[in-house]
mmCIF file of C-alpha atoms in Angstrom:
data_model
loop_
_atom_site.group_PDB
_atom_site.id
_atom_site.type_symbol
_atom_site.label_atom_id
_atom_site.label_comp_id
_atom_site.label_asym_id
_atom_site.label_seq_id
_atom_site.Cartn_x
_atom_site.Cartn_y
_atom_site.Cartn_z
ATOM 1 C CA UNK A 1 -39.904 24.105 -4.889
ATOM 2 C CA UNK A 2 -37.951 27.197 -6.351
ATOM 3 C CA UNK A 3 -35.163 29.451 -6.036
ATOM 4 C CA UNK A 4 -35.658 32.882 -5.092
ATOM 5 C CA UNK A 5 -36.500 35.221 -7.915
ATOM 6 C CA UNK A 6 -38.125 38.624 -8.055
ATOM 7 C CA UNK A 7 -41.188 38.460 -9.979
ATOM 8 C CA UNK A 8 -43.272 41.466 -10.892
ATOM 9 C CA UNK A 9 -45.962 41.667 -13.166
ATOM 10 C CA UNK A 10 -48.995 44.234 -13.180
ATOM 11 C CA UNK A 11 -51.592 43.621 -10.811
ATOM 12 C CA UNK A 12 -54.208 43.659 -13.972
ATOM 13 C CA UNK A 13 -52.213 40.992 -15.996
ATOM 14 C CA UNK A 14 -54.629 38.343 -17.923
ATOM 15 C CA UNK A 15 -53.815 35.744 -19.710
ATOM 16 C CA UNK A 16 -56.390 33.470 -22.730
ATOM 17 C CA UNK A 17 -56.724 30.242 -21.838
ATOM 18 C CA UNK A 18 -57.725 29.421 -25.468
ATOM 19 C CA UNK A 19 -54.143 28.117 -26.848
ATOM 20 C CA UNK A 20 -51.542 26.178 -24.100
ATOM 21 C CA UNK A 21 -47.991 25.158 -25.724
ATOM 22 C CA UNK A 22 -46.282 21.916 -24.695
ATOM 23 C CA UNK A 23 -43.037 22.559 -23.542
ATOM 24 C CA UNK A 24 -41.729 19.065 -22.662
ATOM 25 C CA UNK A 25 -43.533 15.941 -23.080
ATOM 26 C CA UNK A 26 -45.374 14.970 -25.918
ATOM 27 C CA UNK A 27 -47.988 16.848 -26.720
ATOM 28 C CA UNK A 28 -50.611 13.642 -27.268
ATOM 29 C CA UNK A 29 -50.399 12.573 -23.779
ATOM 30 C CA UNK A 30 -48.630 9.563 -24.229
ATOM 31 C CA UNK A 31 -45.724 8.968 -21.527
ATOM 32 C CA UNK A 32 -42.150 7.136 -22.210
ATOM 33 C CA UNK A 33 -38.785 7.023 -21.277
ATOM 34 C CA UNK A 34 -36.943 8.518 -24.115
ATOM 35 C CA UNK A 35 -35.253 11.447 -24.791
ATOM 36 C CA UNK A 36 -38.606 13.515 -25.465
ATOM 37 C CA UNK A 37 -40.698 11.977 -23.360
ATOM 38 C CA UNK A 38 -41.898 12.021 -19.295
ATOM 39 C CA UNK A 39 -43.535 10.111 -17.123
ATOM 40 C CA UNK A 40 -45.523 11.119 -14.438
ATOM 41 C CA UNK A 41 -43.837 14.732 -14.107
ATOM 42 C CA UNK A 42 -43.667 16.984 -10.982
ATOM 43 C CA UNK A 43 -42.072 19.581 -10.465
ATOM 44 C CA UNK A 44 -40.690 22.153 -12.909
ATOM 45 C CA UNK A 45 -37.619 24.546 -12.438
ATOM 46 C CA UNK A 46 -36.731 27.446 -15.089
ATOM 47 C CA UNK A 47 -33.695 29.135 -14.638
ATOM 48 C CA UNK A 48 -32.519 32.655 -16.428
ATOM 49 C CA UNK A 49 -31.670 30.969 -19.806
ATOM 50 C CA UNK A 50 -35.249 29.523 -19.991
ATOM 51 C CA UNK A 51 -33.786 25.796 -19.811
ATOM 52 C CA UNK A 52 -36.739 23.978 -17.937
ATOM 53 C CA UNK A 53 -36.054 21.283 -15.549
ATOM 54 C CA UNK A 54 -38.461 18.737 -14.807
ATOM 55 C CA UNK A 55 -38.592 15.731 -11.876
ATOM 56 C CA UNK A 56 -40.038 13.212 -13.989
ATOM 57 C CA UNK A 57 -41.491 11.011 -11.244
ATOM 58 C CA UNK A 58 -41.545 7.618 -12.498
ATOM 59 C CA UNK A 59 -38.722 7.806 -14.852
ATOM 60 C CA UNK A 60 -36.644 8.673 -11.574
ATOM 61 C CA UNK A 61 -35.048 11.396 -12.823
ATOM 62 C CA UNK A 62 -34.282 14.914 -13.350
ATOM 63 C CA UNK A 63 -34.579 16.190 -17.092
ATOM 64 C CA UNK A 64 -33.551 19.418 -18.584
ATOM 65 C CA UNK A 65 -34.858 21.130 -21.659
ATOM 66 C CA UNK A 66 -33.436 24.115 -23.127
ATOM 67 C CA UNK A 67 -35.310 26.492 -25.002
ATOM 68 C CA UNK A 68 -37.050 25.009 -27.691
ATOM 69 C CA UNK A 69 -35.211 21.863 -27.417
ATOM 70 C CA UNK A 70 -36.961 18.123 -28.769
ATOM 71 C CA UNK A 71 -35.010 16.287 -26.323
ATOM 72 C CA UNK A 72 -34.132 16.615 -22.630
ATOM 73 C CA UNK A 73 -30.899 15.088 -21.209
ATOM 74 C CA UNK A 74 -30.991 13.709 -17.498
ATOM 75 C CA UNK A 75 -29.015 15.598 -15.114
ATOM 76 C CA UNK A 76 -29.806 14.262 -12.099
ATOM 77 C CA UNK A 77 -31.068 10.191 -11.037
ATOM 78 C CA UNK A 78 -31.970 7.512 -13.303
ATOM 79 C CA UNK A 79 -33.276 5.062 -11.351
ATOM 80 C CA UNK A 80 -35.492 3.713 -8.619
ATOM 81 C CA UNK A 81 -33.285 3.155 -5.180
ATOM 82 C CA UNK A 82 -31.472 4.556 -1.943
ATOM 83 C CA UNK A 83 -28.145 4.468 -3.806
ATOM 84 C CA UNK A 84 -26.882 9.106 -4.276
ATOM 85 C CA UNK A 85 -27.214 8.564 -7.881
ATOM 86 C CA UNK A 86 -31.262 7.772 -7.057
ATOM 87 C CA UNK A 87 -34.076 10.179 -6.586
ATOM 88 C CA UNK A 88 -37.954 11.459 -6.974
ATOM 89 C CA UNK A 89 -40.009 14.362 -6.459
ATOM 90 C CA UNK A 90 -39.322 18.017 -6.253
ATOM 91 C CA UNK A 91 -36.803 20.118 -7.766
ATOM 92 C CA UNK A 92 -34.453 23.664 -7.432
ATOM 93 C CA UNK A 93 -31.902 25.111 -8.949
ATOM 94 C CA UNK A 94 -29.621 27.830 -7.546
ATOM 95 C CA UNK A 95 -27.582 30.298 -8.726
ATOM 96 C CA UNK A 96 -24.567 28.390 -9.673
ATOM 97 C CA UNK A 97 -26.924 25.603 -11.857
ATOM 98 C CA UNK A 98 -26.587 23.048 -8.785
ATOM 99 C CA UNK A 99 -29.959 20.970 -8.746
ATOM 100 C CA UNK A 100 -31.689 20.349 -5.552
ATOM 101 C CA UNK A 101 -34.196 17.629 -5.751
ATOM 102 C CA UNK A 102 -36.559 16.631 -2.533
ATOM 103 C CA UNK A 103 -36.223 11.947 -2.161
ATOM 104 C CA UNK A 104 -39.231 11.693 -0.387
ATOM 105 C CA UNK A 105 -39.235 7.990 0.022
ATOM 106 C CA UNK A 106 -35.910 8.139 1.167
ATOM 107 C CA UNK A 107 -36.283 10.932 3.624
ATOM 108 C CA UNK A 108 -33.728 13.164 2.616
ATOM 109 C CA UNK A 109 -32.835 16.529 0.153
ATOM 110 C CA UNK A 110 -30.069 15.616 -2.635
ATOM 111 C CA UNK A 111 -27.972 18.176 -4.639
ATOM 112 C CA UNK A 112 -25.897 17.915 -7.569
ATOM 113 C CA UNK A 113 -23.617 20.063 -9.035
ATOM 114 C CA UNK A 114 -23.942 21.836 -12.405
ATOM 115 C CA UNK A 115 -23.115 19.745 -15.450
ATOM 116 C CA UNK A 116 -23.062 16.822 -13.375
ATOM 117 C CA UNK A 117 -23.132 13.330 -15.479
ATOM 118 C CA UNK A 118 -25.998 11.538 -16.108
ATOM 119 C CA UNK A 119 -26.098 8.611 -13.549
ATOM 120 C CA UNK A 120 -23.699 10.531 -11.349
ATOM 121 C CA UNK A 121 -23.944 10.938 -7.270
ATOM 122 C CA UNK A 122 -25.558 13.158 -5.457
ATOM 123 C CA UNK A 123 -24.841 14.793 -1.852
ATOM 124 C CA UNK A 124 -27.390 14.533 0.835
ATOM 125 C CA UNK A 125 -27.979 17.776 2.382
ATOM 126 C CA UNK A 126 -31.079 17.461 4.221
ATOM 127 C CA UNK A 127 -32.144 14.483 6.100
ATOM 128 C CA UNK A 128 -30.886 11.345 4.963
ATOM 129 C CA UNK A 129 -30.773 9.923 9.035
ATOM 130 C CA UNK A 130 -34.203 7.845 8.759
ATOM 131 C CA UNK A 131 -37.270 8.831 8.458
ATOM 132 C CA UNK A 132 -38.613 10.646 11.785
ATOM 133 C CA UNK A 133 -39.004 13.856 13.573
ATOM 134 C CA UNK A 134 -35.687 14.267 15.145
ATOM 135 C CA UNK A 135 -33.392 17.498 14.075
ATOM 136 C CA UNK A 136 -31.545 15.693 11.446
ATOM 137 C CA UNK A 137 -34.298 13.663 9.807
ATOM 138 C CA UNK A 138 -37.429 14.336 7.379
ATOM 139 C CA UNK A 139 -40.523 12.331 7.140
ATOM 140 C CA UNK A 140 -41.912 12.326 3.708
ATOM 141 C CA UNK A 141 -40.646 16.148 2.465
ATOM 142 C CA UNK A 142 -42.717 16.851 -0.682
ATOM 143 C CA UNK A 143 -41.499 20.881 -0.900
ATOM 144 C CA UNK A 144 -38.512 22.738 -1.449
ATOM 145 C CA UNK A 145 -37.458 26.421 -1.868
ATOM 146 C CA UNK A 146 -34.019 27.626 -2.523
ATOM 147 C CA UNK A 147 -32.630 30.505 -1.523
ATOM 148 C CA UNK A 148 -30.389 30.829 -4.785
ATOM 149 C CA UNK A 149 -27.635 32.865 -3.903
ATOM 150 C CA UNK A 150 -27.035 31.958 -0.596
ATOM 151 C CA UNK A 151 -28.082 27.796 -0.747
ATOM 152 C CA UNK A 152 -30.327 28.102 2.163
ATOM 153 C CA UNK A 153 -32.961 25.138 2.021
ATOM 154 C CA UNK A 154 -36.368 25.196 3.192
ATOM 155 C CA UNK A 155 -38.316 21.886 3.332
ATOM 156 C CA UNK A 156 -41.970 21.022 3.439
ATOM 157 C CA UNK A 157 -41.701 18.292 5.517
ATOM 158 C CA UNK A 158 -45.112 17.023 4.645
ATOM 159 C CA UNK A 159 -45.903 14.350 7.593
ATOM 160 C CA UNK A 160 -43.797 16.219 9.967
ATOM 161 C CA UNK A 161 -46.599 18.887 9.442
ATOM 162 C CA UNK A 162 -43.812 20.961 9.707
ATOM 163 C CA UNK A 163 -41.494 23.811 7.451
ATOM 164 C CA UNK A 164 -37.243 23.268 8.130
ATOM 165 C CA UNK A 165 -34.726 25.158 7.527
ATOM 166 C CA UNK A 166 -30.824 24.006 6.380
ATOM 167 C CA UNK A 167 -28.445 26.792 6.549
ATOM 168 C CA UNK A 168 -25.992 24.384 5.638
ATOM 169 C CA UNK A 169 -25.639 20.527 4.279
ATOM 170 C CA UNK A 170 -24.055 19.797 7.593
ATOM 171 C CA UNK A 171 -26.345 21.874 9.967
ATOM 172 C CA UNK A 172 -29.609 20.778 11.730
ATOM 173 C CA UNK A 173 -32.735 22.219 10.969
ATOM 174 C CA UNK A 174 -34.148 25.388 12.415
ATOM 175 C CA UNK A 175 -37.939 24.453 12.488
ATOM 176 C CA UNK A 176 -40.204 28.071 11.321
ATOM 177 C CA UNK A 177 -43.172 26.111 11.238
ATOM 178 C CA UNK A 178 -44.420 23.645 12.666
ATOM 179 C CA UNK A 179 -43.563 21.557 15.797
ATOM 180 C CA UNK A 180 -44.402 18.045 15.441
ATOM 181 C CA UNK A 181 -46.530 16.207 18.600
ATOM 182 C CA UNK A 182 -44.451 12.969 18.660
ATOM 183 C CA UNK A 183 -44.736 9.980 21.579
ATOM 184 C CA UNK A 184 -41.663 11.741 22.976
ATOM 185 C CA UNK A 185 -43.440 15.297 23.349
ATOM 186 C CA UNK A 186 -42.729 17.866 20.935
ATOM 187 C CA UNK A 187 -40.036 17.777 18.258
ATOM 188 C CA UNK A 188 -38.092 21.097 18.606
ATOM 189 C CA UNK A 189 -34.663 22.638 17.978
ATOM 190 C CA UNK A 190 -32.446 25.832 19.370
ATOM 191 C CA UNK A 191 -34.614 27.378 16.203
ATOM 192 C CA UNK A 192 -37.635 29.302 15.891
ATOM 193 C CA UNK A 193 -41.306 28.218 16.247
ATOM 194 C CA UNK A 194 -43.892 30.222 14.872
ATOM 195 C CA UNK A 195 -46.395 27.791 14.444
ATOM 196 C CA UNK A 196 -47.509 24.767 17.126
ATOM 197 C CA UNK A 197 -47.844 20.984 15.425
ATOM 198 C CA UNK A 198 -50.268 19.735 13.206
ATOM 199 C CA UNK A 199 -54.256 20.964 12.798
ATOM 200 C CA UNK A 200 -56.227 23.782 11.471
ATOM 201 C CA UNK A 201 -55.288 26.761 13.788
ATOM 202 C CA UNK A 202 -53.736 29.611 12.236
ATOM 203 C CA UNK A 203 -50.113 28.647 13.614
ATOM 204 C CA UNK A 204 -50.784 24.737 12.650
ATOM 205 C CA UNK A 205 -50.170 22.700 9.107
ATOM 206 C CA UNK A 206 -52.618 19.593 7.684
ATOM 207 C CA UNK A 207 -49.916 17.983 5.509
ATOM 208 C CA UNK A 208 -47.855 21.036 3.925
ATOM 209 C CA UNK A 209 -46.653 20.109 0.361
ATOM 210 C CA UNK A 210 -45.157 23.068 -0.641
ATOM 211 C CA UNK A 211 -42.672 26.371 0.874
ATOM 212 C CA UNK A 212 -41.813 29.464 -0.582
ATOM 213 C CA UNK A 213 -39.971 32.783 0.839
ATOM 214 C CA UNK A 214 -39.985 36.096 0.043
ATOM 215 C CA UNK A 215 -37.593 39.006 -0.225
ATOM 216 C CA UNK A 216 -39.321 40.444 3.086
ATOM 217 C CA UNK A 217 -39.189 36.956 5.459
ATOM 218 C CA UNK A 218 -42.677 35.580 4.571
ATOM 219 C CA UNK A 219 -42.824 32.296 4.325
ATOM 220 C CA UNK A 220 -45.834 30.800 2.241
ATOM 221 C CA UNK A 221 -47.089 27.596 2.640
ATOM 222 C CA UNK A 222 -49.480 25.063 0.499
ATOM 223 C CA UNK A 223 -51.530 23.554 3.530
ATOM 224 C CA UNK A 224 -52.415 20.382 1.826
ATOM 225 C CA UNK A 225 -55.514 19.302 3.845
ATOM 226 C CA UNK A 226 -56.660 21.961 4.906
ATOM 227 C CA UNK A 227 -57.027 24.107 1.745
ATOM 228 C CA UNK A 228 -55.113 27.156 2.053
ATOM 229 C CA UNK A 229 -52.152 29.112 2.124
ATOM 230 C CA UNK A 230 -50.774 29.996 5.052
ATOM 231 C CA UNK A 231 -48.608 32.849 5.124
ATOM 232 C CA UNK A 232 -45.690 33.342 8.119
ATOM 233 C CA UNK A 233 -43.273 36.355 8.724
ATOM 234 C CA UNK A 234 -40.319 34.813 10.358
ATOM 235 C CA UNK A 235 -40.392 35.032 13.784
ATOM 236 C CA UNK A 236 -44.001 35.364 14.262
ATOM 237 C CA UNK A 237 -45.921 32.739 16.307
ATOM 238 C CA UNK A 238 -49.275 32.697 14.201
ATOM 239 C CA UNK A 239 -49.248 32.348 10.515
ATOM 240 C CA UNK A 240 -52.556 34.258 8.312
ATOM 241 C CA UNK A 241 -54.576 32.242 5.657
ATOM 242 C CA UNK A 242 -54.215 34.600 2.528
ATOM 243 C CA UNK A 243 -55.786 32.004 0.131
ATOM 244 C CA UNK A 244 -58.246 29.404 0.484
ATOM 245 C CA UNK A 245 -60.734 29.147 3.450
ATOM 246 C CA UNK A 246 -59.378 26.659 6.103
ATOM 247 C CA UNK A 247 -63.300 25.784 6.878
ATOM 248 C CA UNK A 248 -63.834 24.920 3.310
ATOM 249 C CA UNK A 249 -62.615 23.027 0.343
ATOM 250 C CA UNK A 250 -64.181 23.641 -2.270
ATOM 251 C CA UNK A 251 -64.559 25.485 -6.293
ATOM 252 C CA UNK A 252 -65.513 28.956 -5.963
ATOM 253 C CA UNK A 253 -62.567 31.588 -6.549
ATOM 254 C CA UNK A 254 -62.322 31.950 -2.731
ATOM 255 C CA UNK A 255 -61.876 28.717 -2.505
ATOM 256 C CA UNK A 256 -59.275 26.042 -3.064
ATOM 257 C CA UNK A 257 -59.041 22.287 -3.081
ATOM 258 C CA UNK A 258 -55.781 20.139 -1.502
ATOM 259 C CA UNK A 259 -53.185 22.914 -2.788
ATOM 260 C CA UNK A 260 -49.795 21.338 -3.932
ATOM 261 C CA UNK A 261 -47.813 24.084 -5.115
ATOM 262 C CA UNK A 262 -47.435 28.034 -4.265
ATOM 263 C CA UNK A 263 -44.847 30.709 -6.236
ATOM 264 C CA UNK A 264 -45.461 34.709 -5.056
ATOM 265 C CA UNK A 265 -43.619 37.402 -6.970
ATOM 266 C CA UNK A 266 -42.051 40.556 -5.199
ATOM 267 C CA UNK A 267 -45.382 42.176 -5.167
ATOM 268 C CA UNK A 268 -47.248 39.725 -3.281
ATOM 269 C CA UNK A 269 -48.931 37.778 -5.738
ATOM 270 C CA UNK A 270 -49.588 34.389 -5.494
ATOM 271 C CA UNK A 271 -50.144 31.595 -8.163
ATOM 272 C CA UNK A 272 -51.102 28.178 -6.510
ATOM 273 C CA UNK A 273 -51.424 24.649 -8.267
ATOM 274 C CA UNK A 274 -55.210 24.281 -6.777
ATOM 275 C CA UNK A 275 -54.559 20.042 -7.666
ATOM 276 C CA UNK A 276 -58.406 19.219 -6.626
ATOM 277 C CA UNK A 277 -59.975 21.610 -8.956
ATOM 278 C CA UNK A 278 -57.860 20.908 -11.761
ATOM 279 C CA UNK A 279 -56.749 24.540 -12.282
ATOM 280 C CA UNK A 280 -54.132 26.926 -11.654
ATOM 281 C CA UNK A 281 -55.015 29.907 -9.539
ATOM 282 C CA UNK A 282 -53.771 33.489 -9.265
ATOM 283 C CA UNK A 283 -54.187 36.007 -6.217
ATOM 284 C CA UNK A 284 -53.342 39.312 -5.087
ATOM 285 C CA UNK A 285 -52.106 40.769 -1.919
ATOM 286 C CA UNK A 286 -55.064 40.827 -0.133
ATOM 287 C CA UNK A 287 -57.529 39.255 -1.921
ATOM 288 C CA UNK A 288 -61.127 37.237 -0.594
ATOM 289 C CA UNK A 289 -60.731 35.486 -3.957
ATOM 290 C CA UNK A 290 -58.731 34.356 -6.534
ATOM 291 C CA UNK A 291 -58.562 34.228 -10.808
ATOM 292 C CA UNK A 292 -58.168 31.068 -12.466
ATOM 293 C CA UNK A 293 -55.595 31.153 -15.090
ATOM 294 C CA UNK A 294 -55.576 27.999 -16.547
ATOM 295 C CA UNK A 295 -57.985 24.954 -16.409
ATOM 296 C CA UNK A 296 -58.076 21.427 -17.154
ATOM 297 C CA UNK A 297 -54.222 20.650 -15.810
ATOM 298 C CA UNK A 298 -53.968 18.010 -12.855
ATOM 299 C CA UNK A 299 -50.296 19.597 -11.919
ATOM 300 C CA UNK A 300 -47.771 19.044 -8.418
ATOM 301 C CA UNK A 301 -45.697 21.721 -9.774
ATOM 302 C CA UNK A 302 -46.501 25.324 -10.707
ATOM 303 C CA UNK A 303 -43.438 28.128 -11.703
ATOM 304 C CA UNK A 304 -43.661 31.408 -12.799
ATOM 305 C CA UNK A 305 -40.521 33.383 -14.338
ATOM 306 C CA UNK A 306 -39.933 37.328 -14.412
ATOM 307 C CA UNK A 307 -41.815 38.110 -17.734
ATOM 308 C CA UNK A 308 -44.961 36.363 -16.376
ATOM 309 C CA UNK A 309 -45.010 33.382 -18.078
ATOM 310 C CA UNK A 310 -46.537 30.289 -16.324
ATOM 311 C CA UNK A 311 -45.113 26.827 -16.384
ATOM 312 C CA UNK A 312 -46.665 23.859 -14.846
ATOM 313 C CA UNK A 313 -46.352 19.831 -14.915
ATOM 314 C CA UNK A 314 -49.153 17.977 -16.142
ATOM 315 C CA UNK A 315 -49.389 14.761 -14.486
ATOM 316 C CA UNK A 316 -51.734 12.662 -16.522
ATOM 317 C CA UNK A 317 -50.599 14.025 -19.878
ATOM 318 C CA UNK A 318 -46.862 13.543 -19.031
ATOM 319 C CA UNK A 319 -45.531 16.631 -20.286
ATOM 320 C CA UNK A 320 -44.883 19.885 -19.416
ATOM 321 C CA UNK A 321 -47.322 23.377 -20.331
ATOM 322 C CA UNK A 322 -46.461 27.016 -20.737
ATOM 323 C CA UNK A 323 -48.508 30.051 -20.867
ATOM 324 C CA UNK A 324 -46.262 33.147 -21.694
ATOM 325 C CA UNK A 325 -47.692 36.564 -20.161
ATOM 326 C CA UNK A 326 -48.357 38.068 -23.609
ATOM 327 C CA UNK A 327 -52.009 39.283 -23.148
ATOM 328 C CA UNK A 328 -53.387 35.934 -22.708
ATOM 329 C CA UNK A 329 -52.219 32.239 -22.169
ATOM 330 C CA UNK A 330 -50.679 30.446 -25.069
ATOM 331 C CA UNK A 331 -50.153 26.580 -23.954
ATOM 332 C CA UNK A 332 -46.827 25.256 -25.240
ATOM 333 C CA UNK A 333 -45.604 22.269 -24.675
ATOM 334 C CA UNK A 334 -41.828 22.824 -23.399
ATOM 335 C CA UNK A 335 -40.798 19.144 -22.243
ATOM 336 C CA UNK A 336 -42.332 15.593 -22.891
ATOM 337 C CA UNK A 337 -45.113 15.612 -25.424
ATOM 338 C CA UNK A 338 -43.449 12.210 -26.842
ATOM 339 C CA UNK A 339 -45.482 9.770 -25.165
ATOM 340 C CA UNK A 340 -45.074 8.219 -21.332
ATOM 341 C CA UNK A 341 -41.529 6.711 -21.070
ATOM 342 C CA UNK A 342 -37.704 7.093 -19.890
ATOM 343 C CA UNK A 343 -36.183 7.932 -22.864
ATOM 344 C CA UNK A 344 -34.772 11.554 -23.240
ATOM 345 C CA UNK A 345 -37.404 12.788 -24.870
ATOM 346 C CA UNK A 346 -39.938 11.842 -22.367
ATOM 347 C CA UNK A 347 -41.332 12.384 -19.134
ATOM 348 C CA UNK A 348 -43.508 9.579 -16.664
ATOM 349 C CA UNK A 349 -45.920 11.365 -14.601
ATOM 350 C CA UNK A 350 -44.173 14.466 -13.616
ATOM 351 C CA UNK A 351 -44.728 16.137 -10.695
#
């Protein structure tokens, strides 16, 4: 759900979970459609100015905050439809300030470009034929990386149980992982395959929700159902779990429950919106287990920037949390906190 960025904090890092900031939203819970407010938020964004953009799922829209703002203003969508001024779910920003944003219901990846109007049209670069298997379609993509300074997409494309690749808006996908079993055999491209269609084998996917890429060609993937992350290097034909137990969902630290969301820094770290447990989680290269960072947060969305600071969407509370890296978590709220609505101050379930 992110563009690239090097992240590096010290392997030790900690962060209190005693104090949590609300960002965007209102910090009551309550969920609108105003300038301060969100509904049903997803996904959050945060790009090198610390403006935070959030898909606020019900509202149909794309808000951004900038620092310490009291209001967001709608950069992308508006409202509920298949018109390319319409849009849900997940979000990215690259280098230039375009804004990516994953339509699942429509099947397709939309961009628009920096500073675009609100209620203005998007471009379809991804999908957009139908929903199905073939090379140029998508079948409910939940998430999206962006390679930032070369516009490289990588979809999740969720019941596709499959990750694609768009080099271009006009190219077809090169599938990394998976191949989808279809009533026609196997959905495949001139691309590569490194993984083999939909299951709980180490080169299969349950439902992927979310994709993320490293500067060394590892692709990371929230495997949904079957509770893990599944790590790739391009070009390989098996991924390795290195988070979660694909046997198990469960609570424990080694353990995580329908993951939705995965961000790894330049060291190998991974934090993970673990959705079922309510928590977000944080592990090292190489770890049997994980540390819980923050509790209590049903999020889709999970980002992390270069000083360490954690921001995440908080569904029920229709806002948007951060916890800054400063020797423990403070919880601000950066976006939202106004109540559930569609004004420019709110958010509606984001995601």
């Amino acid at each position: 759900m992110h563009a690239d960025k090097a992240i590096t904090l010290c392997q030790t890092a900690v962060w209190e979970a005693s104090t949590v900031t609300t960002v965007a939203g209102s910090a009551s819970g309550l969920s609108g459609s105003t300038a301060d407010m969100l509904r049903l938020p997803w996904a959050v964004f945060v790009d090198n100015t610390s403006a935070v953009y959030v898909s606020d799922w019900e509202n149909n829209r794309v808000q951004k905050w900038l620092a310490n703002a009291s209001n967001g203003t709608t950069v992308a969508g508006g409202s509920p439809g298949k018109a390319l001024n319409q849009l849900t779910d997940r979000i990215s920003v690259d280098a230039n300030g375009s804004v990516y944003v994953v339509d699942s219901i429509n099947a397709r990846v939309m961009k628009w470009a920096s500073n675009s109007a609100a209620g203005a049209n998007g471009t379809i670069v991804a999908g957009g034929n139908g929903t199905g298997s073939e090379g140029n379609q998508l079948n409910n993509p939940d998430g999206l990386f962006v390679e930032a300074a070369t516009g490289v997409i990588w979809i999740a494309d969720t019941n596709n149980h499959r990750i694609v690749k768009w080099s271009s808006p006009s190219a077809s996908p090169v599938v990394y992982a998976t191949t989808q079993s279809t009533l026609h055999g196997y959905w495949n491209t001139t691309g590569v395959t490194v993984a083999s269609g939909y299951g709980l084998g180490a080169s299969q996917l349950n439902y992927p929700w979310d994709v993320a890429i490293d500067s060394n060609n590892y692709i990371y993937v929230a495997d949904y159902n079957n509770c893990r992350i599944q790590r790739w290097l391009v070009g390989n034909a098996t991924g390795v779990t290195v988070a979660g137990n694909t046997s198990f969902c469960g609570s424990t630290e080694a353990q995580l429950s329908r993951p939705t969301s995965v961000v790894v820094q330049s060291s190998g770290v991974l934090y993970i919106s673990d959705f079922g447990n309510s928590r977000i989680q944080r592990w090292t290269n190489g770890a049997s287990s994980g540390t819980t960072v923050a509790t209590n947060i049903v999020s889709y969305g999970v980002y992390v920037d270069n000083s360490g600071t954690i921001y995440a969407s908080d569904w029920n509370s229709h806002q948007v949390l951060r916890w800054p890296n400063s020797g423990g978590i403070t919880n601000v709220i950066i976006a939202g906190g106004n109540g559930q609505g569609s004004a420019s101050h709110q958010l509606s379930y984001p995601r």
